[in-house]
Coordinates of C-alpha atoms and ligand atoms in Angstrom, one line a residue:
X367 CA 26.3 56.2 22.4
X368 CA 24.8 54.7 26.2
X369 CA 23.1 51.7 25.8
X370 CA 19.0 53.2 27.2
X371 CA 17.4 49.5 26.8
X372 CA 15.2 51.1 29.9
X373 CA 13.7 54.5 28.8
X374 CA 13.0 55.6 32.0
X375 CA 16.5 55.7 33.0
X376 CA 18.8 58.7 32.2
X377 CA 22.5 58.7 33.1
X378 CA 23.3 60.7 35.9
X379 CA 27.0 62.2 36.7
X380 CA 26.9 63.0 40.2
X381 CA 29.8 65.7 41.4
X382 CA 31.9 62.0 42.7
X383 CA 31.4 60.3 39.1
X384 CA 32.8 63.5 37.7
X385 CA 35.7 63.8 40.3
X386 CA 36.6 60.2 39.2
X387 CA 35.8 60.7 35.4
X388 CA 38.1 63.7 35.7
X389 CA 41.0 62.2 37.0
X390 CA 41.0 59.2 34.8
X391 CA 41.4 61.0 31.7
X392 CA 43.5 63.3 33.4
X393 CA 43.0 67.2 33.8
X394 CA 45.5 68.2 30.7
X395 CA 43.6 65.8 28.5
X396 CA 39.9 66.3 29.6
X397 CA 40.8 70.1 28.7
X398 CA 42.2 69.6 25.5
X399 CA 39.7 67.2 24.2
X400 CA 37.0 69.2 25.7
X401 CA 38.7 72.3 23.8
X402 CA 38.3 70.3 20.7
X403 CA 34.5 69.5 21.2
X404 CA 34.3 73.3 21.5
X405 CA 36.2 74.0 18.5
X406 CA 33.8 71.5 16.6
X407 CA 30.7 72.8 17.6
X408 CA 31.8 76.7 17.5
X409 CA 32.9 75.9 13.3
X410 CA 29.3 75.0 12.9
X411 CA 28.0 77.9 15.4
X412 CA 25.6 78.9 12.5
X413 CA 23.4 75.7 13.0
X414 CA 22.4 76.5 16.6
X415 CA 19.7 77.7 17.9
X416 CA 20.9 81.2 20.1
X417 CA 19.7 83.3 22.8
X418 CA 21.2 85.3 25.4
X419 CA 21.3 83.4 28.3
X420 CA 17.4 83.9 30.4
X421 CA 18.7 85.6 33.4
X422 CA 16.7 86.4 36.9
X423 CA 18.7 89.0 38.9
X424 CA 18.6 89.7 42.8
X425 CA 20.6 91.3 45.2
X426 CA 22.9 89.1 45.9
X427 CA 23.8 87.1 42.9
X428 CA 21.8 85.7 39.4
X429 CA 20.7 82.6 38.6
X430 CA 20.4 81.8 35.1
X431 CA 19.3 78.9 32.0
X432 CA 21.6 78.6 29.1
X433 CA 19.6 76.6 26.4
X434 CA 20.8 75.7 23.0
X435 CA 19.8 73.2 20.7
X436 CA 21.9 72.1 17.2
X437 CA 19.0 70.1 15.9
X438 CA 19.5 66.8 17.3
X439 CA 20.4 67.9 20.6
X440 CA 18.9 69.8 22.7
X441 CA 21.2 71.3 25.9
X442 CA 21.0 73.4 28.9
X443 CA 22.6 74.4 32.0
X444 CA 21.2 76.2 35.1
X445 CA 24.1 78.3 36.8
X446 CA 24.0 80.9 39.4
X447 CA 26.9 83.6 40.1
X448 CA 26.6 84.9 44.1
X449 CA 30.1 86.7 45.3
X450 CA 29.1 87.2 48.5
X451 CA 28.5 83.5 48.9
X452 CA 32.6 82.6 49.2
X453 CA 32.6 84.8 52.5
X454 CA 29.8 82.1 53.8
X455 CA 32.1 79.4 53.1
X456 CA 29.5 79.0 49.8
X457 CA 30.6 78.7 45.6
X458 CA 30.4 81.4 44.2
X459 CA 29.4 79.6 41.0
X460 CA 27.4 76.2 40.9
X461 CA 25.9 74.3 38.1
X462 CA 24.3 71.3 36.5
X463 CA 23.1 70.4 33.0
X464 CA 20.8 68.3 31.2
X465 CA 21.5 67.1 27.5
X466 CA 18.4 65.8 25.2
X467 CA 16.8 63.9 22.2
X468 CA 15.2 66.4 20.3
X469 CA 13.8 63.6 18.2
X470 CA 11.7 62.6 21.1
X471 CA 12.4 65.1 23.8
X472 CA 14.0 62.6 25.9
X473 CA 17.0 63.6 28.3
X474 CA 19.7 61.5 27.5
X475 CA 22.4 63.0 30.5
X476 CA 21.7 65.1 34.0
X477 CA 25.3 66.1 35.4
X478 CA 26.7 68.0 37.9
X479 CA 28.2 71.1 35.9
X480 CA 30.2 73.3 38.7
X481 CA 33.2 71.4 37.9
X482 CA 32.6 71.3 34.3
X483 CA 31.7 74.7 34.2
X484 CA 35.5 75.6 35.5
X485 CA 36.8 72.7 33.2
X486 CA 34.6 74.9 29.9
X487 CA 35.4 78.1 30.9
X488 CA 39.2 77.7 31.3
X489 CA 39.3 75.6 27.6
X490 CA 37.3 78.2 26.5
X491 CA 40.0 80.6 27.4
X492 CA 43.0 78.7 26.4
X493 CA 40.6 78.1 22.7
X494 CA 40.3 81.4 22.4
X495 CA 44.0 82.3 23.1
X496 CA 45.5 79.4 21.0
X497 CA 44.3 82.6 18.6
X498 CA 44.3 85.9 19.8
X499 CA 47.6 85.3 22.3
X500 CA 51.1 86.5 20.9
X501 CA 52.7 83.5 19.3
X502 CA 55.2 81.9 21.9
X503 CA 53.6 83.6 25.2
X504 CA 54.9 81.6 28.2
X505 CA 54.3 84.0 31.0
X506 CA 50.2 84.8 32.7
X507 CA 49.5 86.8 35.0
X508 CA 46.2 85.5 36.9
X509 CA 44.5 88.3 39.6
X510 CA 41.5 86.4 41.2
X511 CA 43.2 83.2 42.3
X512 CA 39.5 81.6 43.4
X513 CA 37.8 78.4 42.1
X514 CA 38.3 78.7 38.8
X515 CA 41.8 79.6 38.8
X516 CA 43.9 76.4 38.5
X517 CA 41.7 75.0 36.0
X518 CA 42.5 78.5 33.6
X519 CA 46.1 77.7 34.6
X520 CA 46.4 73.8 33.3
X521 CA 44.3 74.6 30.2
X522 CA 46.9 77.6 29.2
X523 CA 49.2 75.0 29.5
X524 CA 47.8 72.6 27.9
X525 CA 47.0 74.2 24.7
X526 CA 49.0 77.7 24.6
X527 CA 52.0 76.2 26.6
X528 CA 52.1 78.5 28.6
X529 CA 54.5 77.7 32.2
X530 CA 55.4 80.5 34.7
X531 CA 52.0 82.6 36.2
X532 CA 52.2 85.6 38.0
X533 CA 49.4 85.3 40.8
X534 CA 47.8 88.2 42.6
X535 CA 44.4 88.5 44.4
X536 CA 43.0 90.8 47.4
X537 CA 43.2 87.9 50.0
X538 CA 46.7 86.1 49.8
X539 CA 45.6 83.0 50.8
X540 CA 43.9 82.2 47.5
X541 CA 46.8 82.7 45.8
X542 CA 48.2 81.0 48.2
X543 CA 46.4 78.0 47.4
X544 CA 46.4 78.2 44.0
X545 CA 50.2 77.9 43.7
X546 CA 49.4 74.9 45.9
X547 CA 47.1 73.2 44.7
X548 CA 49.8 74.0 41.2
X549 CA 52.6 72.7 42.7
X550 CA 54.8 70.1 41.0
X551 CA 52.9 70.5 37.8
X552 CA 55.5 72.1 35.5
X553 CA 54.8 75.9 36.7
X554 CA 57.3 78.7 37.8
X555 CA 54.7 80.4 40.0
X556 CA 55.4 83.8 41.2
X557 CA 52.8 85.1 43.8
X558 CA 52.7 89.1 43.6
X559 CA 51.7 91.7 45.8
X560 CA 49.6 94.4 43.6
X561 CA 47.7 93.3 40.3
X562 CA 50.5 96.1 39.0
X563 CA 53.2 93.6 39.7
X564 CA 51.3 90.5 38.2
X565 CA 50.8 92.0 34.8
X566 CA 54.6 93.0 34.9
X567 CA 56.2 90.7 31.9
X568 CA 53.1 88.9 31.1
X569 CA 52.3 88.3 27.5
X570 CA 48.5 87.3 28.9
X571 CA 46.7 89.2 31.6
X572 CA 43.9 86.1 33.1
X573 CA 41.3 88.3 35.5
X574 CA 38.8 86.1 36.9
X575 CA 37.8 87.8 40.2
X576 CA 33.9 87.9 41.4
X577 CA 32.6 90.8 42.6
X578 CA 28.7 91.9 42.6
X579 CA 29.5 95.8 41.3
X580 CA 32.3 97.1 38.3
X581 CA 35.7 97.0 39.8
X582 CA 38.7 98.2 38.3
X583 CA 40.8 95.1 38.4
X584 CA 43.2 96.5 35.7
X585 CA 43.6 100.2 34.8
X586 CA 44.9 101.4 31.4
X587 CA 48.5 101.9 32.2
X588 CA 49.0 98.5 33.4
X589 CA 48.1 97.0 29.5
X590 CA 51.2 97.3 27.5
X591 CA 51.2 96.6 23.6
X592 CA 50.8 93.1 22.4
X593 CA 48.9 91.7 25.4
X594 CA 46.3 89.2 25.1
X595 CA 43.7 90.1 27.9
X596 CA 41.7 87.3 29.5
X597 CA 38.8 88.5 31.0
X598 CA 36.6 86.1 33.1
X599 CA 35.0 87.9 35.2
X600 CA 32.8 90.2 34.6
X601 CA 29.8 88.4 33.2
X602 CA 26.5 90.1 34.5
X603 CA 25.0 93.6 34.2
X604 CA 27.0 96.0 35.7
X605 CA 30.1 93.6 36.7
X606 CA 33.1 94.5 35.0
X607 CA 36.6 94.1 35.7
X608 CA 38.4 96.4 33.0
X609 CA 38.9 100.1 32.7
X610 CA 36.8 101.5 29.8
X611 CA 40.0 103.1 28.1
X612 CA 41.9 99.7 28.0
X613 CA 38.6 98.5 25.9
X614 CA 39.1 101.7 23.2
X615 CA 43.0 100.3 22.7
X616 CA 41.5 96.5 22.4
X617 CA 40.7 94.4 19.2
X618 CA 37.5 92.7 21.1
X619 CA 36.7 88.9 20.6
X620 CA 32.9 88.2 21.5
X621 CA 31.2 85.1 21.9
X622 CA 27.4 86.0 21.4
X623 CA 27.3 89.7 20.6
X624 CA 23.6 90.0 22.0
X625 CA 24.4 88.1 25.3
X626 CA 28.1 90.0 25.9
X627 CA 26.5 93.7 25.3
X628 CA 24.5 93.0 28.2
X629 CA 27.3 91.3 30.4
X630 CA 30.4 91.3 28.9
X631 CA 33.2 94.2 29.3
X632 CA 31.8 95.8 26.5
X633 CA 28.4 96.7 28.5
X634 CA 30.3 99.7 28.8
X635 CA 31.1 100.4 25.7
X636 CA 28.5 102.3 22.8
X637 CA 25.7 99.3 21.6
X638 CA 27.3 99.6 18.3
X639 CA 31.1 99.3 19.0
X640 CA 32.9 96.7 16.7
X641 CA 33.7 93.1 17.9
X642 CA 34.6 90.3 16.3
X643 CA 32.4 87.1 16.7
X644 CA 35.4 84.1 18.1
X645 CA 33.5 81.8 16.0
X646 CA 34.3 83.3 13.0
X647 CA 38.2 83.3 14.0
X648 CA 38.4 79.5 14.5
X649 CA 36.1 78.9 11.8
X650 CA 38.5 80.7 9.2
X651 CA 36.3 83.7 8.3
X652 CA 37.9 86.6 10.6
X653 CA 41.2 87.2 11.9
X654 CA 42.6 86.6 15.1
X655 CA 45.9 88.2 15.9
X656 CA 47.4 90.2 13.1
X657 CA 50.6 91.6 14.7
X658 CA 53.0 91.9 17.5
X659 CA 51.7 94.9 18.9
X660 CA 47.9 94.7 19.0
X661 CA 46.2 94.5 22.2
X662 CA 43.5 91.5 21.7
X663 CA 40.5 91.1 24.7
X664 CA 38.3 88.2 24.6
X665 CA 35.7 89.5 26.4
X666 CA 34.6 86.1 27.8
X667 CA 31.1 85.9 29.6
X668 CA 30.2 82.2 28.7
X669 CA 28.0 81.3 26.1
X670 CA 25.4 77.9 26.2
X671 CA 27.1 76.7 22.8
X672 CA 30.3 76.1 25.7
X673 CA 28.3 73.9 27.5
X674 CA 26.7 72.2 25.1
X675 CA 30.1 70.9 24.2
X676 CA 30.9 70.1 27.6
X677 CA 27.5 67.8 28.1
X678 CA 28.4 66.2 24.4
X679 CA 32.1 65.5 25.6
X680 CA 31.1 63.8 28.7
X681 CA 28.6 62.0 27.2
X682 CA 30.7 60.7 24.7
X683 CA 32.9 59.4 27.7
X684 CA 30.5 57.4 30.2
X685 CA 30.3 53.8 28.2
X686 CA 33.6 53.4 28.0
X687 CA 34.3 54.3 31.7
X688 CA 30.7 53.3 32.9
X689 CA 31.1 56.5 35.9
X690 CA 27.6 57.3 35.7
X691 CA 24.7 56.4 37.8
X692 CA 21.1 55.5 36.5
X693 CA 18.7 58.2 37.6
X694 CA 15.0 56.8 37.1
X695 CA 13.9 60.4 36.0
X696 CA 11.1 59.7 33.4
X697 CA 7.8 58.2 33.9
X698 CA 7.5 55.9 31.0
X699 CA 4.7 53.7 30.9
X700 CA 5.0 50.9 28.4
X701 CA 1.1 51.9 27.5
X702 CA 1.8 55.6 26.8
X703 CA -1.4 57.0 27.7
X704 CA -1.8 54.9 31.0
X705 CA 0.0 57.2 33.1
X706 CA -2.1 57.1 35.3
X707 CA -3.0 53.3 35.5
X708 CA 0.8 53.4 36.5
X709 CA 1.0 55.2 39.5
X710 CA -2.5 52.6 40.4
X711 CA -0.9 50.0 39.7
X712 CA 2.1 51.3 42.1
X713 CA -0.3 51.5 44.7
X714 CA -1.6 47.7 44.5
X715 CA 2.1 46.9 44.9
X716 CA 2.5 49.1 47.7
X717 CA -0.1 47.5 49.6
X718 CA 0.9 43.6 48.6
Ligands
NAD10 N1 33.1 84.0 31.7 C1 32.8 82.8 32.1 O1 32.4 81.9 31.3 C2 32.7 82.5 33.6 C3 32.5 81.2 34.0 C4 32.6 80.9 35.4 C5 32.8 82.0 36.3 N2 32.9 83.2 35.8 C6 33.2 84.4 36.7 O2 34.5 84.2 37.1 C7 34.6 84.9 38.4 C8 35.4 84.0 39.3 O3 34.7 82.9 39.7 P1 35.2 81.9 40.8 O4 34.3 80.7 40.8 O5 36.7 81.7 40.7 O6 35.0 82.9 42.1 P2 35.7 82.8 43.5 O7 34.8 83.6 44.4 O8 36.0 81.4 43.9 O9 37.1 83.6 43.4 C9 37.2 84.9 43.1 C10 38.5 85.5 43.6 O10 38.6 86.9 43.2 C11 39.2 87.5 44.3 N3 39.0 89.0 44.1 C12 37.8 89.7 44.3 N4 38.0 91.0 44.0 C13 39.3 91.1 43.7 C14 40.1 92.2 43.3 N5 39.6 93.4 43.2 N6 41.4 92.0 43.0 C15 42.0 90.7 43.0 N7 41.2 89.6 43.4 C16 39.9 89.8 43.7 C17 38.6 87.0 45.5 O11 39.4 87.2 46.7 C18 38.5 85.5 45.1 O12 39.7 84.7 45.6 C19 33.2 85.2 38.9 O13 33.0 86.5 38.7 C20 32.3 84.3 38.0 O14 31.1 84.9 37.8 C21 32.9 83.5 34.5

């Protein structure tokens, strides 16, 4: 735990402290030791408080709170998703998070979270296919080579071992850049032409592609037997990336049923179709992949138990590598109910 001698103060991770906190503990590791903080926290999922995430929908995009709360802490994250926002040289996704006392309500962390949100989702992933994913698998296919791309790729590696990718997206140059920005870290990176030819010998299909209405990123006849199917992102009401049928052929992994009927793939699918919860696989209780053939889908949207792992995990890391700034966030009279005597009291110093 951070030293608070001052109560006003709350650690603060600005987006450099998290570049630099990133690259100390090195990507591989950050994701596998983040993976693990989800791991521990999905095994006692049953102790959270949960809600679907609170969303507010416009036009263009959604910004939404993720609250969640395990009884001593309390976590949140605000995110937005716009698509159109790439084309105005914009993220598509930014984020930052607060992590709290619920003993006294106190935040105890206020970081930047659009980095950690790619960092969570991608050892989300790589979690999730550590059980669903044929045994062995070595070859992904990725279509939607955008910001969170590399960080799916390094996390695959990292905990599935996975080491040649099979790139495609609609605009070359972000596949481009993604086997750029991979280079020289153990891939064999093949950048394809159609989605058709990125699936072609993959035992994982990644899709992670933004766009505002349902697109058809794969179609059934490209999802052979014994895949494991990635899928990223579609994550909102009426943003999908997966034909219906390939969904009917699919053993579906969910994260919060209530949340991924709404957003997930499975929006598409009858209110009652059977999913199995992903806690429940990596707590022991349900199984994940039973044979060689079936076709497993986690159906990932991104649930606020993931970042609540994240804030834990970086919290955990600021004493010993002090990259944190002090943010004087709370007013905290040392006379609790003199608030207002305070801000007086700043006055009379103003003026001497
Ligand atoms: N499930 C989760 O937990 C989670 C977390 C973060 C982001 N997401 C979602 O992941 C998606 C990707 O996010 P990002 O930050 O990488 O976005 P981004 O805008 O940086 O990249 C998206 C890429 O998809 C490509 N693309 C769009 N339509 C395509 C198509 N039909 N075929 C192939 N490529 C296509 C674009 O050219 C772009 O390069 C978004 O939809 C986002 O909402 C999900």
């Amino acid at each position: 735990m951070i030293m608070q001698p001052k109560l006003n103060i709350v650690p603060f991770v600005s987006v450099d402290r998290m570049m630099k906190l990133v690259l100390a503990i090195g990507v591989e590791r950050f994701l596998t030791e983040l993976a693990g903080y989800i791991e521990d926290d999905f095994r006692r999922w049953e102790l959270f408080d949960k809600t679907p995430r609170v969303a507010s929908h416009s036009h263009d995009g959604v910004i939404e709170l993720m609250p969640t709360s395990d009884g001593k802490l309390y976590g949140f994250k605000y995110v937005n998703g716009h698509p159109k926002n790439m084309r105005e040289g914009l993220q598509t996704v930014t984020a930052f998070g607060v992590l709290a006392d619920v003993g006294n309500g106190y935040p105890m962390l206020l970081t930047e979270m659009t980095i950690l949100t790619a960092l969570r989702t991608a050892a989300m992933s790589a979690v999730a296919a550590k059980h669903l994913a044929p045994k062995g698998a070595r070859t992904m296919a990725i279509i939607g080579n955008g910001a969170q791309s590399e960080f799916q790729a390094i996390a695959f590696k990292a905990l599935t071992g996975v080491d040649r990718l099979r790139l495609y997206d609609i605009d070359s140059s972000a596949s481009r850049k993604c086997a750029k920005n991979l280079a020289g870290m153990g891939f064999d990176i093949t950048i394809c032409a159609t989605g058709q030819e990125a699936v072609e010998g993959a035992e994982i299909i990644t899709t992670v592609t933004a766009d505002k209405l349902s697109a058809t990123i794969l179609t059934d006849n490209m999802v052979g037997p014994g895949v494991h199917i990635n899928a990223v992102g579609g994550d909102c009401p009426g943003k999908t990336e997966l034909h219906r049928d390939i969904l009917l052929r699919s053993d579906i992994f969910v994260e919060f049923p209530p949340q991924t009927r709404i957003e997930g793939e499975i929006q598409q699918l009858a209110a009652d179709h059977p999913v199995i919860e992903l806690w429940q696989v990596i707590a022991g209780k349900a199984e994940g992949r039973r044979n060689g053939r079936q076709i497993t889908l986690f159906d990932s949207v991104g649930f606020a138990i993931e970042d609540f792992s994240a804030l834990r995990y970086v919290r955990d890391q600021l004493q010993a590598t002090g990259l944190y700034e002090e943010l004087d966030l709370l007013a905290d009279p040392d006379e609790p109910r003199d608030l207002f005597g305070m801000l007086l009291r700043a006055k009379a110093a103003a003026a001497a």
